[in-house]
PDB file of C-alpha atoms and ligand atoms in Angstrom:
ATOM      1  CA  MET A  18      25.830-141.165 -54.314  1.00  0.00           C
ATOM      2  CA  PRO A  19      29.604-141.700 -54.293  1.00  0.00           C
ATOM      3  CA  ASP A  20      31.738-140.220 -51.535  1.00  0.00           C
ATOM      4  CA  LEU A  21      33.397-136.846 -51.730  1.00  0.00           C
ATOM      5  CA  LEU A  22      36.973-137.104 -50.518  1.00  0.00           C
ATOM      6  CA  VAL A  23      38.221-134.566 -47.968  1.00  0.00           C
ATOM      7  CA  LEU A  24      42.012-134.729 -47.707  1.00  0.00           C
ATOM      8  CA  ASN A  25      44.129-133.016 -45.079  1.00  0.00           C
ATOM      9  CA  GLY A  26      47.883-132.710 -45.238  1.00  0.00           C
ATOM     10  CA  PRO A  27      50.672-132.488 -42.667  1.00  0.00           C
ATOM     11  CA  ASN A  28      50.161-131.123 -39.165  1.00  0.00           C
ATOM     12  CA  LEU A  29      46.433-130.632 -39.623  1.00  0.00           C
ATOM     13  CA  ASN A  30      45.954-133.316 -36.963  1.00  0.00           C
ATOM     14  CA  LEU A  31      47.040-130.510 -34.577  1.00  0.00           C
ATOM     15  CA  LEU A  32      44.177-128.229 -35.589  1.00  0.00           C
ATOM     16  CA  GLY A  33      42.554-126.650 -32.536  1.00  0.00           C
ATOM     17  CA  LEU A  34      45.343-127.860 -30.249  1.00  0.00           C
ATOM     18  CA  ARG A  35      48.060-125.269 -31.083  1.00  0.00           C
ATOM     19  CA  GLN A  36      48.187-121.754 -32.577  1.00  0.00           C
ATOM     20  CA  PRO A  37      44.455-120.977 -32.134  1.00  0.00           C
ATOM     21  CA  GLU A  38      45.165-117.333 -33.043  1.00  0.00           C
ATOM     22  CA  ILE A  39      45.916-118.534 -36.597  1.00  0.00           C
ATOM     23  CA  TYR A  40      43.815-121.669 -37.020  1.00  0.00           C
ATOM     24  CA  GLY A  41      40.980-121.274 -34.488  1.00  0.00           C
ATOM     25  CA  ARG A  42      39.828-123.685 -31.799  1.00  0.00           C
ATOM     26  CA  ASP A  43      37.991-126.309 -33.843  1.00  0.00           C
ATOM     27  CA  THR A  44      39.733-129.670 -33.980  1.00  0.00           C
ATOM     28  CA  LEU A  45      40.047-131.879 -37.060  1.00  0.00           C
ATOM     29  CA  ALA A  46      37.305-134.092 -35.563  1.00  0.00           C
ATOM     30  CA  ASP A  47      35.063-130.990 -35.468  1.00  0.00           C
ATOM     31  CA  VAL A  48      35.919-130.335 -39.129  1.00  0.00           C
ATOM     32  CA  GLU A  49      34.989-133.904 -40.008  1.00  0.00           C
ATOM     33  CA  SER A  50      31.583-133.489 -38.304  1.00  0.00           C
ATOM     34  CA  LEU A  51      31.054-130.195 -40.141  1.00  0.00           C
ATOM     35  CA  CYS A  52      31.851-131.855 -43.460  1.00  0.00           C
ATOM     36  CA  ARG A  53      29.469-134.765 -42.843  1.00  0.00           C
ATOM     37  CA  ALA A  54      26.689-132.343 -41.862  1.00  0.00           C
ATOM     38  CA  THR A  55      27.254-130.171 -44.937  1.00  0.00           C
ATOM     39  CA  ALA A  56      27.625-132.633 -47.795  1.00  0.00           C
ATOM     40  CA  THR A  57      23.943-133.549 -48.047  1.00  0.00           C
ATOM     41  CA  GLY A  58      23.309-136.136 -50.723  1.00  0.00           C
ATOM     42  CA  PHE A  59      26.927-137.329 -50.637  1.00  0.00           C
ATOM     43  CA  GLY A  60      28.973-139.487 -48.333  1.00  0.00           C
ATOM     44  CA  VAL A  61      32.227-138.041 -47.042  1.00  0.00           C
ATOM     45  CA  ASP A  62      35.524-139.908 -46.893  1.00  0.00           C
ATOM     46  CA  PHE A  63      37.593-137.732 -44.523  1.00  0.00           C
ATOM     47  CA  ARG A  64      41.345-138.318 -44.113  1.00  0.00           C
ATOM     48  CA  GLN A  65      44.545-136.765 -42.791  1.00  0.00           C
ATOM     49  CA  THR A  66      48.147-137.807 -43.317  1.00  0.00           C
ATOM     50  CA  ASN A  67      51.615-136.537 -42.486  1.00  0.00           C
ATOM     51  CA  HIS A  68      53.111-138.654 -45.300  1.00  0.00           C
ATOM     52  CA  GLU A  69      53.226-137.208 -48.803  1.00  0.00           C
ATOM     53  CA  GLY A  70      53.355-140.580 -50.584  1.00  0.00           C
ATOM     54  CA  GLU A  71      50.259-141.732 -48.722  1.00  0.00           C
ATOM     55  CA  MET A  72      48.406-138.602 -49.831  1.00  0.00           C
ATOM     56  CA  ILE A  73      49.471-139.237 -53.435  1.00  0.00           C
ATOM     57  CA  ASP A  74      48.321-142.882 -53.213  1.00  0.00           C
ATOM     58  CA  TRP A  75      44.905-141.699 -51.945  1.00  0.00           C
ATOM     59  CA  ILE A  76      44.571-139.298 -54.900  1.00  0.00           C
ATOM     60  CA  HIS A  77      45.478-142.084 -57.340  1.00  0.00           C
ATOM     61  CA  ALA A  78      42.879-144.368 -55.740  1.00  0.00           C
ATOM     62  CA  ALA A  79      40.213-141.649 -56.137  1.00  0.00           C
ATOM     63  CA  ARG A  80      40.450-141.862 -59.933  1.00  0.00           C
ATOM     64  CA  GLY A  81      37.172-143.186 -61.313  1.00  0.00           C
ATOM     65  CA  VAL A  82      35.786-143.578 -57.785  1.00  0.00           C
ATOM     66  CA  ASN A  83      35.278-140.193 -56.089  1.00  0.00           C
ATOM     67  CA  PRO A  84      33.734-137.375 -58.165  1.00  0.00           C
ATOM     68  CA  GLY A  85      35.258-134.573 -56.110  1.00  0.00           C
ATOM     69  CA  ILE A  86      38.112-133.804 -53.735  1.00  0.00           C
ATOM     70  CA  VAL A  87      38.363-131.068 -51.133  1.00  0.00           C
ATOM     71  CA  ILE A  88      42.019-130.759 -50.182  1.00  0.00           C
ATOM     72  CA  ASN A  89      43.857-128.774 -47.578  1.00  0.00           C
ATOM     73  CA  PRO A  90      47.400-129.650 -48.627  1.00  0.00           C
ATOM     74  CA  GLY A  91      48.926-127.868 -45.601  1.00  0.00           C
ATOM     75  CA  GLY A  92      52.611-127.071 -46.077  1.00  0.00           C
ATOM     76  CA  TRP A  93      52.805-129.227 -49.235  1.00  0.00           C
ATOM     77  CA  SER A  94      50.775-126.506 -50.978  1.00  0.00           C
ATOM     78  CA  HIS A  95      53.927-124.437 -51.159  1.00  0.00           C
ATOM     79  CA  THR A  96      56.434-127.171 -52.013  1.00  0.00           C
ATOM     80  CA  SER A  97      54.970-130.160 -53.816  1.00  0.00           C
ATOM     81  CA  ILE A  98      54.992-130.542 -57.574  1.00  0.00           C
ATOM     82  CA  ALA A  99      54.409-134.276 -56.936  1.00  0.00           C
ATOM     83  CA  LEU A 100      51.067-133.482 -55.306  1.00  0.00           C
ATOM     84  CA  LEU A 101      50.133-131.245 -58.246  1.00  0.00           C
ATOM     85  CA  ASP A 102      51.073-134.045 -60.661  1.00  0.00           C
ATOM     86  CA  ALA A 103      48.847-136.511 -58.778  1.00  0.00           C
ATOM     87  CA  LEU A 104      45.919-134.073 -58.859  1.00  0.00           C
ATOM     88  CA  ASN A 105      46.494-133.480 -62.569  1.00  0.00           C
ATOM     89  CA  ALA A 106      46.149-137.251 -63.127  1.00  0.00           C
ATOM     90  CA  TYR A 107      42.756-137.184 -61.334  1.00  0.00           C
ATOM     91  CA  GLU A 108      39.753-136.373 -63.530  1.00  0.00           C
ATOM     92  CA  GLY A 109      37.273-135.114 -60.916  1.00  0.00           C
ATOM     93  CA  ALA A 110      36.613-131.701 -59.389  1.00  0.00           C
ATOM     94  CA  VAL A 111      39.166-130.294 -56.943  1.00  0.00           C
ATOM     95  CA  VAL A 112      38.660-127.507 -54.414  1.00  0.00           C
ATOM     96  CA  GLU A 113      41.606-126.259 -52.341  1.00  0.00           C
ATOM     97  CA  VAL A 114      40.963-125.027 -48.801  1.00  0.00           C
ATOM     98  CA  HIS A 115      43.172-123.157 -46.363  1.00  0.00           C
ATOM     99  CA  VAL A 116      41.925-122.342 -42.888  1.00  0.00           C
ATOM    100  CA  SER A 117      44.091-119.219 -42.722  1.00  0.00           C
ATOM    101  CA  ASN A 118      44.452-116.527 -45.367  1.00  0.00           C
ATOM    102  CA  ILE A 119      47.787-117.610 -46.802  1.00  0.00           C
ATOM    103  CA  HIS A 120      48.116-114.264 -48.640  1.00  0.00           C
ATOM    104  CA  LYS A 121      48.188-112.313 -45.352  1.00  0.00           C
ATOM    105  CA  ARG A 122      50.987-114.477 -43.981  1.00  0.00           C
ATOM    106  CA  GLU A 123      54.690-115.053 -44.798  1.00  0.00           C
ATOM    107  CA  SER A 124      55.564-114.633 -48.490  1.00  0.00           C
ATOM    108  CA  PHE A 125      56.553-118.328 -48.786  1.00  0.00           C
ATOM    109  CA  ARG A 126      52.887-119.196 -48.193  1.00  0.00           C
ATOM    110  CA  HIS A 127      51.573-116.936 -50.967  1.00  0.00           C
ATOM    111  CA  HIS A 128      52.130-119.450 -53.756  1.00  0.00           C
ATOM    112  CA  SER A 129      50.370-122.818 -53.881  1.00  0.00           C
ATOM    113  CA  TYR A 130      51.230-125.374 -56.575  1.00  0.00           C
ATOM    114  CA  VAL A 131      47.832-126.996 -56.009  1.00  0.00           C
ATOM    115  CA  SER A 132      45.962-123.820 -57.008  1.00  0.00           C
ATOM    116  CA  ALA A 133      46.959-124.421 -60.650  1.00  0.00           C
ATOM    117  CA  ARG A 134      44.736-127.537 -60.573  1.00  0.00           C
ATOM    118  CA  ALA A 135      41.924-126.433 -58.258  1.00  0.00           C
ATOM    119  CA  GLU A 136      38.707-125.080 -59.770  1.00  0.00           C
ATOM    120  CA  ALA A 137      38.192-123.015 -56.620  1.00  0.00           C
ATOM    121  CA  VAL A 138      40.434-121.883 -53.761  1.00  0.00           C
ATOM    122  CA  ILE A 139      39.059-120.872 -50.358  1.00  0.00           C
ATOM    123  CA  ALA A 140      41.411-119.263 -47.850  1.00  0.00           C
ATOM    124  CA  GLY A 141      40.850-117.331 -44.660  1.00  0.00           C
ATOM    125  CA  CYS A 142      37.293-118.471 -43.864  1.00  0.00           C
ATOM    126  CA  GLY A 143      38.491-120.653 -41.006  1.00  0.00           C
ATOM    127  CA  VAL A 144      37.138-124.192 -40.912  1.00  0.00           C
ATOM    128  CA  GLN A 145      33.933-122.926 -42.580  1.00  0.00           C
ATOM    129  CA  GLY A 146      36.022-123.026 -45.750  1.00  0.00           C
ATOM    130  CA  TYR A 147      35.554-126.806 -45.803  1.00  0.00           C
ATOM    131  CA  ALA A 148      31.760-126.380 -45.678  1.00  0.00           C
ATOM    132  CA  LEU A 149      31.887-123.782 -48.479  1.00  0.00           C
ATOM    133  CA  ALA A 150      33.999-126.120 -50.583  1.00  0.00           C
ATOM    134  CA  LEU A 151      31.586-129.019 -50.088  1.00  0.00           C
ATOM    135  CA  LEU A 152      28.545-126.849 -50.867  1.00  0.00           C
ATOM    136  CA  HIS A 153      30.231-125.830 -54.110  1.00  0.00           C
ATOM    137  CA  LEU A 154      31.104-129.420 -55.043  1.00  0.00           C
ATOM    138  CA  ALA A 155      27.659-130.767 -54.131  1.00  0.00           C
ATOM    139  CA  ALA A 156      25.894-128.103 -56.226  1.00  0.00           C
ATOM    140  CA  ARG A 157      28.312-128.524 -59.121  1.00  0.00           C
ATOM    141  CA  LEU A 158      28.105-132.341 -59.149  1.00  0.00           C
ATOM    142  CA  LYS A 159      24.321-132.518 -58.780  1.00  0.00           C
ATOM    143  CA  ALA A 160      23.821-130.054 -61.662  1.00  0.00           C
TER     144      ALA A 160
HETATM  145  O1  CA2 H   5      45.786-122.313 -43.474  1.00  0.00           O
HETATM  146  C1  CA2 H   5      45.887-123.515 -43.772  1.00  0.00           C
HETATM  147  O2  CA2 H   5      44.943-124.299 -43.754  1.00  0.00           O
HETATM  148  C2  CA2 H   5      47.262-124.089 -44.103  1.00  0.00           C
HETATM  149  O3  CA2 H   5      47.107-125.017 -45.159  1.00  0.00           O
HETATM  150  C3  CA2 H   5      47.740-124.774 -42.845  1.00  0.00           C
HETATM  151  C4  CA2 H   5      49.165-125.319 -42.947  1.00  0.00           C
HETATM  152  C5  CA2 H   5      50.124-124.242 -43.445  1.00  0.00           C
HETATM  153  O4  CA2 H   5      51.412-124.804 -43.667  1.00  0.00           O
HETATM  154  C6  CA2 H   5      49.635-123.602 -44.732  1.00  0.00           C
HETATM  155  O5  CA2 H   5      50.535-122.585 -45.121  1.00  0.00           O
HETATM  156  C7  CA2 H   5      48.250-123.014 -44.557  1.00  0.00           C
HETATM  157  C8  CA2 H   5      49.624-125.812 -41.564  1.00  0.00           C
HETATM  158  C9  CA2 H   5      48.856-127.020 -41.110  1.00  0.00           C
HETATM  159  C10 CA2 H   5      48.391-126.874 -39.710  1.00  0.00           C
HETATM  160  O6  CA2 H   5      49.483-126.810 -38.821  1.00  0.00           O
HETATM  161  C11 CA2 H   5      49.208-126.580 -37.514  1.00  0.00           C
HETATM  162  C12 CA2 H   5      50.321-126.432 -36.715  1.00  0.00           C
HETATM  163  C13 CA2 H   5      50.153-126.180 -35.375  1.00  0.00           C
HETATM  164  C14 CA2 H   5      48.867-126.100 -34.839  1.00  0.00           C
HETATM  165  C15 CA2 H   5      47.768-126.258 -35.649  1.00  0.00           C
HETATM  166  C16 CA2 H   5      47.926-126.520 -37.004  1.00  0.00           C
END
């Protein structure tokens, strides 16, 4: 089975290390373990970057290779048409995840450009949102 790609945007390397009242205490390494344990039948290619161009290059490279992407675009969710354009050039399934419920937070977090491309959006389930996203993709891609 080909790998599912799990992409994490800026500052998510700090998960579990700061602001636990918003993002919880699990680190990004814990999230990676959770993803690997959840995506039965698929490999997981798990990445994080603080550089928007690098994220876009990874999405381009996924074309024709990875059948699904789980993406937490972090702050780029609310700013990046370039990220949306890259996802629109990708033919596979996309699920957007946010650890926090962006709709309960500041109004500038309420809109995500990526949501226009995602087939599902999970927000506010904490890091379990990644597991839910992978369960959805695995079921959808095996069917
Ligand atoms: O809730 C989410 O997963 C977010 O995508 C996290 C982003 C935020 O900009 C989005 O609005 C919602 C922030 C990335 C994590 O930043 C941290 C900063 C300090 C400590 C821990 C994480």
